[in-house]
Short mmCIF file of C-alpha atoms and ligand atoms in Angstrom, two decimals:
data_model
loop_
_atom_site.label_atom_id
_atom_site.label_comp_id
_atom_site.label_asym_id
_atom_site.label_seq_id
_atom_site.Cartn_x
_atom_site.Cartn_y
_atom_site.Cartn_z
CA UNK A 14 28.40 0.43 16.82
CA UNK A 15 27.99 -2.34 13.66
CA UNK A 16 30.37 -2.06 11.22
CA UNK A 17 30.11 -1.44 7.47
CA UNK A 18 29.41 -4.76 6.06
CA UNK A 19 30.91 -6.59 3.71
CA UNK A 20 27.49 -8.11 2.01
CA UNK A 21 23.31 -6.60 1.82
CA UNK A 22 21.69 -9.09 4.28
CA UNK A 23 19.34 -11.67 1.87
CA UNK A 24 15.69 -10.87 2.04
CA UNK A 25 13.64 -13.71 4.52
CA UNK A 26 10.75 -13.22 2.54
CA UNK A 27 9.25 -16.97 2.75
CA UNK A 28 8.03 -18.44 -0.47
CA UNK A 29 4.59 -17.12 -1.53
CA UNK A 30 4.00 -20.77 -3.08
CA UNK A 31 4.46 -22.33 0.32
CA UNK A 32 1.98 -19.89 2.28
CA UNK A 33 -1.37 -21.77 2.94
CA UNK A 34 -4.00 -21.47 0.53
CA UNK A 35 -7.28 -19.36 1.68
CA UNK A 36 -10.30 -18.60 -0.06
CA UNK A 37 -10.65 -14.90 -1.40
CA UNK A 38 -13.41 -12.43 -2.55
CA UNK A 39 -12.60 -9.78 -4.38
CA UNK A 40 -14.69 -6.55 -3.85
CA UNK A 41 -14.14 -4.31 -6.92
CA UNK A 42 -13.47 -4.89 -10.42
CA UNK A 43 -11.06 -2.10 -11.65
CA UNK A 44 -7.33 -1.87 -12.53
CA UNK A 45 -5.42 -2.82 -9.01
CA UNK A 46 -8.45 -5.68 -8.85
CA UNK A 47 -7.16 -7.50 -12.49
CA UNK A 48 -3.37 -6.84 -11.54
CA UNK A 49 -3.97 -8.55 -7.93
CA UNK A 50 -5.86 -11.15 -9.40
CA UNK A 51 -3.66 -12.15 -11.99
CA UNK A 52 -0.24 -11.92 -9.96
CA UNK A 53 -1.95 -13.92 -6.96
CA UNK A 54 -2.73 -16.55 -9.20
CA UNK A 55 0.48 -16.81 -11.03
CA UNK A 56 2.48 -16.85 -8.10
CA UNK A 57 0.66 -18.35 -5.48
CA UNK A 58 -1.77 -21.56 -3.88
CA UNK A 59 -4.48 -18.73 -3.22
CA UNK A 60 -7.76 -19.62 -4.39
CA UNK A 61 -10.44 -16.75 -5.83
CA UNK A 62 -13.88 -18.07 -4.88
CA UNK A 63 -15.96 -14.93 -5.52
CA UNK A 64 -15.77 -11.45 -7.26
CA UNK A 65 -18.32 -8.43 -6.42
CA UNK A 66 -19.26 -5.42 -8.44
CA UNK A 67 -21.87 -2.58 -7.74
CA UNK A 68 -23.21 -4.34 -11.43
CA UNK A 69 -23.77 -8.03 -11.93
CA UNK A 70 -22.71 -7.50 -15.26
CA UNK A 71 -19.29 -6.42 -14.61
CA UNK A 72 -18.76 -9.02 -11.61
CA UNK A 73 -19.50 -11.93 -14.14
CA UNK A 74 -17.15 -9.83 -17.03
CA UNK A 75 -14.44 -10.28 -14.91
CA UNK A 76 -15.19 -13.58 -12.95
CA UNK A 77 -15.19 -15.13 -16.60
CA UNK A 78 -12.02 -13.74 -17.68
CA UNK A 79 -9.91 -15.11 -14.19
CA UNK A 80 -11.76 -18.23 -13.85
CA UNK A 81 -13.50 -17.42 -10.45
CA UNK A 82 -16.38 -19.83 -9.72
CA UNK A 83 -18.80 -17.14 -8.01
CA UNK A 84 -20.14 -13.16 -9.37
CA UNK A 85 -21.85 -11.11 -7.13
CA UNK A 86 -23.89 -8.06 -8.13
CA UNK A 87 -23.48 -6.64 -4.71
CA UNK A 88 -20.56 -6.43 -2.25
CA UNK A 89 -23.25 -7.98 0.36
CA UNK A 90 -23.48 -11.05 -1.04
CA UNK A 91 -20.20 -11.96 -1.32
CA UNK A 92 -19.76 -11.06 2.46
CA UNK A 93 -22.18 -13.32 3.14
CA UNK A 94 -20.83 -16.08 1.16
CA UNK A 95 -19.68 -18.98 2.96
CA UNK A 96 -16.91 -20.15 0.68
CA UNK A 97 -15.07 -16.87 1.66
CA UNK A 98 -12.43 -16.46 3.88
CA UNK A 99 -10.91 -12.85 3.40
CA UNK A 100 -12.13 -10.49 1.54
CA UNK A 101 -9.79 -8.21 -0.80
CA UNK A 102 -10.88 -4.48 -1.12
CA UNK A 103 -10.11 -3.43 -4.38
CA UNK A 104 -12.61 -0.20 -4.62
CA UNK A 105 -11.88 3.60 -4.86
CA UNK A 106 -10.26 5.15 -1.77
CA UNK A 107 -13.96 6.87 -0.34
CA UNK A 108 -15.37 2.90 -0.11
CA UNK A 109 -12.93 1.35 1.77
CA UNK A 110 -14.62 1.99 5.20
CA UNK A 111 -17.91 0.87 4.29
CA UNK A 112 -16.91 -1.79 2.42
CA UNK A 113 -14.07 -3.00 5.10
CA UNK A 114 -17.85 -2.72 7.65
CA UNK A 115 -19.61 -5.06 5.09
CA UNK A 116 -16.84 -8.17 5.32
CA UNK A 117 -15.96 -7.36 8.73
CA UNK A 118 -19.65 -7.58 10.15
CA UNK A 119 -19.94 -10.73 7.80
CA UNK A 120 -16.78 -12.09 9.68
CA UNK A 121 -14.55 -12.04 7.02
CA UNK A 122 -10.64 -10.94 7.35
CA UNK A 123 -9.96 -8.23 4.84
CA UNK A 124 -6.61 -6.45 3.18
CA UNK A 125 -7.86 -3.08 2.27
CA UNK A 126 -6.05 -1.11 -0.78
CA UNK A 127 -3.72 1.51 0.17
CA UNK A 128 -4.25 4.25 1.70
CA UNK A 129 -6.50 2.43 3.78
CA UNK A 130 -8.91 4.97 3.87
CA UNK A 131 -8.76 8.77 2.85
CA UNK A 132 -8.21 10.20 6.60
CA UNK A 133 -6.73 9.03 9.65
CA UNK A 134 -11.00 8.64 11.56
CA UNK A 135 -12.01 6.43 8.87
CA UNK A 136 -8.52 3.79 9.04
CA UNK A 137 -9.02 4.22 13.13
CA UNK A 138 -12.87 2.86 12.70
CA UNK A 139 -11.44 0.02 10.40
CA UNK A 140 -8.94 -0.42 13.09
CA UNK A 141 -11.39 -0.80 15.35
CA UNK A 142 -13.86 -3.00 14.00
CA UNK A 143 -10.91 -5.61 13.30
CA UNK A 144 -10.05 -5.82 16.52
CA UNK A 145 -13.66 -6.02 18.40
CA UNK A 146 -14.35 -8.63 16.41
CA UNK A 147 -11.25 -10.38 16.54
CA UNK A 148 -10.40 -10.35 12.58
CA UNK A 149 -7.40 -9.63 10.57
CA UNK A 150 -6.91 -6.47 8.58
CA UNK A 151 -4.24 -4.99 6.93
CA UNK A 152 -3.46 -2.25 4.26
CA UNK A 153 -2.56 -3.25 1.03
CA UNK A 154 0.49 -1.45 0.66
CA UNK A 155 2.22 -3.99 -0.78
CA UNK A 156 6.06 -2.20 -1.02
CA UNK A 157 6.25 -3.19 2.87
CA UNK A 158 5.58 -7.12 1.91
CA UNK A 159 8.35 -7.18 -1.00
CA UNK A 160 12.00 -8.74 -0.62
CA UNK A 161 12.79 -5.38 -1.30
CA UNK A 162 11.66 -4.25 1.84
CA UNK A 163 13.08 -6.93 4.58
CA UNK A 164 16.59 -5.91 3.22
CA UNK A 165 15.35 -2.46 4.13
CA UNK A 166 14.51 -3.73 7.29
CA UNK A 167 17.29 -5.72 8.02
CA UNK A 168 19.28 -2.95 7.04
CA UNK A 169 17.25 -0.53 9.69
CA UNK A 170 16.99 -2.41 12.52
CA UNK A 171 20.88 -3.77 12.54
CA UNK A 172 21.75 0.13 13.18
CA UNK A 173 24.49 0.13 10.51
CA UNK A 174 23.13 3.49 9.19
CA UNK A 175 24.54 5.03 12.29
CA UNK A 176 21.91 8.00 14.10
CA UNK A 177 19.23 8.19 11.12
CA UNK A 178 19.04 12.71 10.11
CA UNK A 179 17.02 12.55 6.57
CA UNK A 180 14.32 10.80 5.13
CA UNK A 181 13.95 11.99 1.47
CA UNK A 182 11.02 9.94 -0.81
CA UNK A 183 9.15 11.36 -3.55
CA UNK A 184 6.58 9.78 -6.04
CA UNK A 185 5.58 11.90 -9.52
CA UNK A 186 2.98 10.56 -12.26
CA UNK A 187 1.64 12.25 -15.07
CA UNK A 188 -1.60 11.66 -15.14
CA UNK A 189 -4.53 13.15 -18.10
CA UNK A 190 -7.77 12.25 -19.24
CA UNK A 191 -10.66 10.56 -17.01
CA UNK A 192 -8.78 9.23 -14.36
CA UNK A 193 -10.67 8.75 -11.26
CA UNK A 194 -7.29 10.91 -9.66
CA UNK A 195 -8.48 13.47 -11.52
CA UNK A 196 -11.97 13.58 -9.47
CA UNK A 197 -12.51 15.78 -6.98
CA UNK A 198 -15.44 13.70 -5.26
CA UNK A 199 -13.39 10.47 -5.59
CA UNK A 200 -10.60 12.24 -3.13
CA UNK A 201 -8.59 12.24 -6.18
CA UNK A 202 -4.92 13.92 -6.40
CA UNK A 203 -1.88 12.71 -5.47
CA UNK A 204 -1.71 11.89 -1.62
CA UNK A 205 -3.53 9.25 -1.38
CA UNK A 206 -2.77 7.22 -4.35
CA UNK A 207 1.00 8.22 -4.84
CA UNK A 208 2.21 10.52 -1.74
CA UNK A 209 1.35 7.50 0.64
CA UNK A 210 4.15 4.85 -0.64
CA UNK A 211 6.93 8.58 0.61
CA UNK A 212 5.07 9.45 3.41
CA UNK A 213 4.73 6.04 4.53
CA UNK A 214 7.66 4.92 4.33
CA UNK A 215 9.00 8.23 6.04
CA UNK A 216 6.68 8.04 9.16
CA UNK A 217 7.71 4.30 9.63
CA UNK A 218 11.66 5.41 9.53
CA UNK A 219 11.22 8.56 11.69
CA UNK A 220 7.79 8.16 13.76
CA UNK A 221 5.25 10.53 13.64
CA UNK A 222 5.93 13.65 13.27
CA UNK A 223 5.60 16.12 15.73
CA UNK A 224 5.50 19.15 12.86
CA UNK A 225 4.28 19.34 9.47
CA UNK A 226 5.21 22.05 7.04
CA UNK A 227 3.41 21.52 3.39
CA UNK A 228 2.26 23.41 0.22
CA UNK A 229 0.32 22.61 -2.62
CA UNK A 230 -0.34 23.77 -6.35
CA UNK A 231 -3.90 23.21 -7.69
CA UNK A 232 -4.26 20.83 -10.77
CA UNK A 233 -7.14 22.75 -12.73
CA UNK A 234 -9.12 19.30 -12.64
CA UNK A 235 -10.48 20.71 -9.15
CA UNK A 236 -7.75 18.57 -6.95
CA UNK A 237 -4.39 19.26 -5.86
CA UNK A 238 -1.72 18.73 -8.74
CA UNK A 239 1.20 18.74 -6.70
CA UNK A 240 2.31 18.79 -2.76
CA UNK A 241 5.51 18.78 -0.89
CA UNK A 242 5.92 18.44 3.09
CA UNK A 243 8.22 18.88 5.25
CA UNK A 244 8.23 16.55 8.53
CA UNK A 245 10.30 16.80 11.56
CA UNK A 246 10.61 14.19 14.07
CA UNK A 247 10.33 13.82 18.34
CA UNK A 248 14.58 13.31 17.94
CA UNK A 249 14.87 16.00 15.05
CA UNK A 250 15.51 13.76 12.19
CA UNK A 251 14.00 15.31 9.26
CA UNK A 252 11.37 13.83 6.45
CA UNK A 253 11.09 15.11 2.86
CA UNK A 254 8.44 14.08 0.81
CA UNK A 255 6.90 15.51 -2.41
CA UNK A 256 4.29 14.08 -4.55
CA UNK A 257 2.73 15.28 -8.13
CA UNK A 258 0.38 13.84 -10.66
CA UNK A 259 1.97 17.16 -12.89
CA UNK A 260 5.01 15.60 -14.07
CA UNK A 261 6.91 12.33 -14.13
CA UNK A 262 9.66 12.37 -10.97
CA UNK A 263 12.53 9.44 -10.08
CA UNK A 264 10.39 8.29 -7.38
CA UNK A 265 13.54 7.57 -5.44
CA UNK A 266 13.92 7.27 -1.72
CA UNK A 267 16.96 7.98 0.54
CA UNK A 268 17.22 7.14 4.37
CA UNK A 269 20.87 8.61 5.14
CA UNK A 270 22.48 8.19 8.60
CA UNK A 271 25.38 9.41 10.62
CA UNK A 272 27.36 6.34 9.23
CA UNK A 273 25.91 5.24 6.30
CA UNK A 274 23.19 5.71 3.46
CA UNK A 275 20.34 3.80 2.19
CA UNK A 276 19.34 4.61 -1.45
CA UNK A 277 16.51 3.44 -3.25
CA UNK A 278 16.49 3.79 -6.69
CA UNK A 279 13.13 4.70 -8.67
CA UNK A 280 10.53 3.08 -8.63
CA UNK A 281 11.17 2.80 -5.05
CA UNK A 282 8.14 1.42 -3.62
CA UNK A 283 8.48 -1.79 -6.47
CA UNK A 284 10.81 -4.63 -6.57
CA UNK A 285 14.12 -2.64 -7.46
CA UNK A 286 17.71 -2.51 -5.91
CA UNK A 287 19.05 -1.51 -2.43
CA UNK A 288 22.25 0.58 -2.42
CA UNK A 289 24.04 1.11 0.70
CA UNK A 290 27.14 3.80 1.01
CA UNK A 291 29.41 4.35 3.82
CA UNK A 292 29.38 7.76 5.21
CA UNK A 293 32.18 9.70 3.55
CA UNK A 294 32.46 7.71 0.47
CA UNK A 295 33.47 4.01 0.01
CA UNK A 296 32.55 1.35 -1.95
CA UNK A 297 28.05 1.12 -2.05
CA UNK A 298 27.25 -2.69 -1.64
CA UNK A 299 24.45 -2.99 -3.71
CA UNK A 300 21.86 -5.87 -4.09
CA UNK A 301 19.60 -6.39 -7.46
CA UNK A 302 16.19 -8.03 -8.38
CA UNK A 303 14.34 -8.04 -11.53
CA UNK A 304 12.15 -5.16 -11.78
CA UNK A 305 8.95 -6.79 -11.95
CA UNK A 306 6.63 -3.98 -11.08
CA UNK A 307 2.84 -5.25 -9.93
CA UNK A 308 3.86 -8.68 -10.77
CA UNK A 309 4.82 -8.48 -7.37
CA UNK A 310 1.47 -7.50 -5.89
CA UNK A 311 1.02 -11.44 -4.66
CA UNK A 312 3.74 -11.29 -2.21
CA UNK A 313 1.12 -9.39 0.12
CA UNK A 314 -1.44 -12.26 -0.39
CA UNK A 315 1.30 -14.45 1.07
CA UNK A 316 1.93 -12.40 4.07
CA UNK A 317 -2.02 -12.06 4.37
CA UNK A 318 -2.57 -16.18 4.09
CA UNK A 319 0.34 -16.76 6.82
CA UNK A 320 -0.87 -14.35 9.02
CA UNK A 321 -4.52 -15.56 9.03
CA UNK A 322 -3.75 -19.15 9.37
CA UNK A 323 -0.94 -18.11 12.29
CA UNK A 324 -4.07 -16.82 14.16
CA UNK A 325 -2.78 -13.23 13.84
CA UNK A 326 -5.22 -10.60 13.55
CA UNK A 327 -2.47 -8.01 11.73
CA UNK A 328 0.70 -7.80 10.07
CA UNK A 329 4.02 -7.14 11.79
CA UNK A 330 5.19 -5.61 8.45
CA UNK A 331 1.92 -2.89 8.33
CA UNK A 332 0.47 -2.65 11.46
CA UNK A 333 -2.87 -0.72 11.25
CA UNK A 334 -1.05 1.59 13.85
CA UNK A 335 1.18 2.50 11.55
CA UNK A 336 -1.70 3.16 8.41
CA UNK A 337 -3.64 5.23 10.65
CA UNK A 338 -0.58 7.30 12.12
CA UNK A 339 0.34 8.14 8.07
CA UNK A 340 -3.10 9.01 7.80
CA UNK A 341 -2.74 11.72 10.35
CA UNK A 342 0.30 13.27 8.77
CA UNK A 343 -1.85 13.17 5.72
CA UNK A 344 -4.55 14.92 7.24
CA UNK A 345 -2.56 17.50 8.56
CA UNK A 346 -0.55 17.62 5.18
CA UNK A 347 -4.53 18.77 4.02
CA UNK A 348 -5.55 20.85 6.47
CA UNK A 349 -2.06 22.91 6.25
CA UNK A 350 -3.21 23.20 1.85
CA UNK A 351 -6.73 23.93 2.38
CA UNK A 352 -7.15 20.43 0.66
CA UNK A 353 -10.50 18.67 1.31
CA UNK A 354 -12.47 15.49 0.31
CA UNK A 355 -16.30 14.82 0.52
CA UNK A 356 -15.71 12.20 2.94
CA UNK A 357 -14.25 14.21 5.52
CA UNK A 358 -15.73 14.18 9.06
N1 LIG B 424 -1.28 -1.30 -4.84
C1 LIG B 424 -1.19 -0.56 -5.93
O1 LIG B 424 -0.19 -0.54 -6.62
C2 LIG B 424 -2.38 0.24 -6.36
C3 LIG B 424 -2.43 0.73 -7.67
C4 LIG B 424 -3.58 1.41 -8.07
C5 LIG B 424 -4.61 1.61 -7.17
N2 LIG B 424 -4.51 1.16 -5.89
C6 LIG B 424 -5.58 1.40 -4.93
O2 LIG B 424 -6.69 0.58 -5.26
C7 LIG B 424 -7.92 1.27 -5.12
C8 LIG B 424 -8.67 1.18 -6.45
O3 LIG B 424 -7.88 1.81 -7.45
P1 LIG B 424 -8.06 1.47 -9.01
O4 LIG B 424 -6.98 2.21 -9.70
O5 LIG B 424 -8.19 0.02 -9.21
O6 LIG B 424 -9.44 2.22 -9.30
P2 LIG B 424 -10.55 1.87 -10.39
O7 LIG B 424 -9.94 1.19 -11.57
O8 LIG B 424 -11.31 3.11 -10.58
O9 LIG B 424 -11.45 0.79 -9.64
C9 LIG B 424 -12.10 1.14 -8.44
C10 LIG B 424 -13.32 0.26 -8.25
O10 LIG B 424 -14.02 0.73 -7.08
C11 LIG B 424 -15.36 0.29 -7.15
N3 LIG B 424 -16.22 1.33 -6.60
C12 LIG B 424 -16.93 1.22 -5.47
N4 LIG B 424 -17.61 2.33 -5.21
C13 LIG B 424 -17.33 3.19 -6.20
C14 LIG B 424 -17.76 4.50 -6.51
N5 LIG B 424 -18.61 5.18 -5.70
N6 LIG B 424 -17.30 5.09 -7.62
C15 LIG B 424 -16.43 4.44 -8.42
N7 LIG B 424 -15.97 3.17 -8.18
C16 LIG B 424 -16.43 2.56 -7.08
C17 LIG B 424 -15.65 -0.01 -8.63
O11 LIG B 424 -15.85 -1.40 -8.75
P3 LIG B 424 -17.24 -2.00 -9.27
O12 LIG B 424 -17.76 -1.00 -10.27
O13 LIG B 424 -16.84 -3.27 -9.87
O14 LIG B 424 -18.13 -2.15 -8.09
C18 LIG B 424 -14.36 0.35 -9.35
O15 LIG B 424 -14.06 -0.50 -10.41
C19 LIG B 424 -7.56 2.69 -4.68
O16 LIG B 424 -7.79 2.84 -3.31
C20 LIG B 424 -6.09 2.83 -5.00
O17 LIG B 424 -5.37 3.66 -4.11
C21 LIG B 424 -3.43 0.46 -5.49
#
């Protein structure tokens, strides 16, 4: 059994500058598509090549305003482009499948915005029109390709946490107003935009879950407003996760073991601190970054541009397996609250 240690392992997080630089397109012009944009080119050798929007107008708005040679009025065309060599899926949660078909049949790698798609069917067909045709795909959920996150790793696999009982992770935003969460035929509420940074990081630290206990409160927008789940794993550790667009929340997570407990302060999913306490009190050993919130978005890019120039066809820090297996949890999260989305099978 490890001992306590006297020092947070360092994060092995190679330098985004020093990842080879590929061509991207950029499928979507909204809010995660400008913060990407701006925080791959600030911290990285990435090049944009191309930006797409359902309207010509907007694609050449936005290709002005980050320098980006090429504007596409359709997502087609900038499949098709040969200047292109992965394709970044910025659009609403209900287009990632068709527009993950659209670069993939065009040959293009992709990184798909989290949740990779809005149930488990739709992430297994992206899955599986990666692989047949031999192309890399990964979900954009970016807290798994921080600094952050390899300490957490490190951390996990050295076993130091002792037999691993509790996951706790929440995420709470308020949100108002027109925001596409809000919409009921966008899939809005608060899984799939906020609940997947808790539940995914509470399926990769327990597996999937053999039973799912959840309950939900309606927003009066027409989507869910708030929804907390229970999980219990195959060895009978134990997953708490709660999500709410109702209210502002810590957004904390915990992983506690029989030795020792990893806390996450809020925002957890973000570039943020890693506190580790011995079982039974002690001194916590606790490591500190600036908290630099999407600013950190490029360090996915990174992972991305090693992985397709390595020849890999996914990420060993998201494997799709692991997108489509929090999908399922998801979907039976939904099924459990009555809570359903147009573009369910
Ligand atoms: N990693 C993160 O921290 C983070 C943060 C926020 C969001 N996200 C994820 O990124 C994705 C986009 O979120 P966002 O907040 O950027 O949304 P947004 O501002 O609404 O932008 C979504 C874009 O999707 C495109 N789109 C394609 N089909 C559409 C349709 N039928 N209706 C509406 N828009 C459509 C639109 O681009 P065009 O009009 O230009 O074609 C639109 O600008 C979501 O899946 C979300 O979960 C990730």
């Amino acid at each position: 059994m490890p001992v306590f240690p006297t020092a947070l392992p360092a994060p092995r997080t190679p330098d985004p500058m020093e990842a080879p630089a590929l061509r991207w397109g950029v499928l979507g012009t909204g809010w995660i598509a400008e913060c990407f944009v701006r925080s791959v080119r600030r911290h990285t050798r990435q090049r944009f090549t191309a930006v797409a929007s359902r309207d010509a107008y907007r694609a050449k708005d936005f290709a002005d305003r980050h320098g980006i040679p090429h504007a596409y009025g359709s997502y087609r065309e900038l499949a098709a482009a040969r200047d292109v060599d992965v394709v970044y899926i910025a659009t609403e949660h209900t287009a990632h499948l068709g527009c993950a078909r659209i670069a993939l049949d065009a040959g293009k790698h992709t990184l798909v915005e989290k949740p990779l798609a809005p149930n488990a069917p739709q992430a297994a067909e992206i899955a599986r029109l990666a692989a047949e045709r031999s192309l890399f795909c990964a979900e954009a959920l970016w807290t798994f390709f921080l600094p952050r996150f390899d300490v957490v790793r490190q951390i996990l696999d050295s076993g130091v946490l002792g037999n691993i009982r509790t996951v706790l992770a929440e995420y709470g935003e308020y949100f108002s107003g027109d925001h596409r969460i809000l919409r009921p035929a966008q899939a809005g509420g608060p899984l799939l935009d906020l609940g997947t940074y808790p539940l995914s990081l509470a399926v990769r630290v327990l597996g999937t879950p053999t039973q799912v206990l959840a309950c939900a409160e309606p927003h009066p927008a027409g989507v869910a407003g708030q929804v907390s789940a229970l999980l219990r794993a195959a060895d009978g550790g134990q997953g708490v996760v709660h999500t709410t667009l109702l209210s502002d929340t810590p957004t904390t997570a915990t992983i506690a073991g029989s030795r020792a407990t990893l806390s996450l302060p809020g925002p957890f999913y973000q570039p943020g601190e890693v506190v580790l306490t011995p079982t039974g009190g002690g001194t916590p050993l606790t490591r500190t970054e600036p908290h630099t919130a999407h600013e950190a978005l490029h360090y996915e890019a990174a992972e991305v541009a090693r992985c397709v120039s390595a020849g890999l066809v996914q990420s060993p820090l998201r494997p799709l397996a692991d997108s489509v297996a929090t999908l399922g949890a998801m979907d039976e999260i939904r099924r459990q609250c009555g809570i359903t989305f147009p573009s369910d099978p």
